[in-house]
mmCIF file of C-alpha atoms in Angstrom:
data_model
loop_
_atom_site.group_PDB
_atom_site.id
_atom_site.type_symbol
_atom_site.label_atom_id
_atom_site.label_comp_id
_atom_site.label_asym_id
_atom_site.label_seq_id
_atom_site.Cartn_x
_atom_site.Cartn_y
_atom_site.Cartn_z
ATOM 1 C CA MET A 21 -61.013 -33.096 89.061
ATOM 2 C CA ALA A 22 -61.958 -31.011 86.017
ATOM 3 C CA TYR A 23 -59.851 -31.275 82.903
ATOM 4 C CA LEU A 24 -59.260 -28.425 80.489
ATOM 5 C CA GLN A 25 -59.519 -28.811 76.764
ATOM 6 C CA GLN A 26 -57.440 -26.679 74.435
ATOM 7 C CA GLY A 27 -59.564 -24.587 72.081
ATOM 8 C CA LYS A 28 -58.867 -22.024 69.386
ATOM 9 C CA CYS A 29 -55.355 -20.589 69.018
ATOM 10 C CA LEU A 30 -55.260 -16.892 69.916
ATOM 11 C CA LEU A 31 -51.785 -16.184 68.568
ATOM 12 C CA GLN A 32 -52.943 -13.857 65.786
ATOM 13 C CA HIS A 33 -55.089 -11.942 68.294
ATOM 14 C CA HIS A 34 -52.029 -11.369 70.488
ATOM 15 C CA LEU A 35 -49.887 -10.382 67.509
ATOM 16 C CA ASP A 36 -52.497 -7.818 66.471
ATOM 17 C CA LYS A 37 -52.817 -6.539 70.040
ATOM 18 C CA PHE A 38 -49.035 -6.217 70.335
ATOM 19 C CA GLY A 39 -48.720 -4.636 66.865
ATOM 20 C CA MET A 40 -46.364 -7.317 65.621
ATOM 21 C CA THR A 41 -46.335 -9.276 62.379
ATOM 22 C CA GLN A 42 -45.768 -12.994 62.068
ATOM 23 C CA VAL A 43 -42.432 -12.287 60.373
ATOM 24 C CA GLU A 44 -41.307 -10.082 63.275
ATOM 25 C CA LEU A 45 -42.282 -12.803 65.749
ATOM 26 C CA ALA A 46 -40.351 -15.345 63.707
ATOM 27 C CA GLU A 47 -37.261 -13.121 63.782
ATOM 28 C CA LYS A 48 -37.512 -12.565 67.546
ATOM 29 C CA THR A 49 -38.081 -16.242 68.414
ATOM 30 C CA GLY A 50 -36.018 -18.009 65.763
ATOM 31 C CA ILE A 51 -39.107 -20.015 64.776
ATOM 32 C CA HIS A 52 -39.561 -20.233 61.006
ATOM 33 C CA LYS A 53 -42.215 -17.853 59.678
ATOM 34 C CA ASN A 54 -44.094 -20.761 58.061
ATOM 35 C CA GLN A 55 -44.403 -22.437 61.467
ATOM 36 C CA ILE A 56 -45.694 -19.185 62.997
ATOM 37 C CA SER A 57 -48.292 -18.999 60.224
ATOM 38 C CA LEU A 58 -49.446 -22.568 60.897
ATOM 39 C CA TYR A 59 -49.781 -21.815 64.621
ATOM 40 C CA ALA A 60 -51.685 -18.574 63.974
ATOM 41 C CA LYS A 61 -54.129 -20.333 61.619
ATOM 42 C CA GLY A 62 -54.645 -23.136 64.117
ATOM 43 C CA SER A 63 -53.381 -25.685 61.608
ATOM 44 C CA LYS A 64 -50.649 -26.880 63.968
ATOM 45 C CA GLY A 65 -50.483 -26.947 67.734
ATOM 46 C CA MET A 66 -47.542 -25.489 69.626
ATOM 47 C CA SER A 67 -45.371 -27.463 71.992
ATOM 48 C CA LEU A 68 -45.138 -26.059 75.500
ATOM 49 C CA THR A 69 -41.568 -24.924 74.830
ATOM 50 C CA THR A 70 -42.676 -23.059 71.697
ATOM 51 C CA ALA A 71 -45.670 -21.500 73.460
ATOM 52 C CA VAL A 72 -43.440 -20.261 76.293
ATOM 53 C CA ALA A 73 -40.905 -18.784 73.831
ATOM 54 C CA ILE A 74 -43.673 -16.973 71.938
ATOM 55 C CA ALA A 75 -45.380 -15.831 75.148
ATOM 56 C CA ARG A 76 -42.145 -14.283 76.419
ATOM 57 C CA VAL A 77 -41.872 -12.154 73.281
ATOM 58 C CA LEU A 78 -45.560 -11.186 73.420
ATOM 59 C CA LYS A 79 -45.365 -10.506 77.166
ATOM 60 C CA CYS A 80 -48.204 -12.862 78.052
ATOM 61 C CA ASN A 81 -48.583 -16.307 79.601
ATOM 62 C CA ALA A 82 -48.302 -19.426 77.444
ATOM 63 C CA GLN A 83 -51.861 -20.440 78.345
ATOM 64 C CA ASP A 84 -53.096 -17.086 76.991
ATOM 65 C CA LEU A 85 -52.218 -18.259 73.486
ATOM 66 C CA TYR A 86 -55.239 -20.609 73.433
ATOM 67 C CA GLU A 87 -58.864 -20.599 74.495
ATOM 68 C CA TRP A 88 -59.521 -23.145 77.243
ATOM 69 C CA ARG A 89 -62.738 -25.027 77.939
#
């Protein structure tokens, strides 16, 4: 069985693609803007619950928020 490894966070890419700022995402999800910034920079990983909440706003799948190897 092959295991996947989480790579680079693609949150900022999806924000840019969707035309949304980090502040707007924070307002829509209720996640503090500083947390959003840490996720977008790749300084902090997202929990599955957080990734799903963000993905719903960005109209993508939670696994799309990261590169996978």
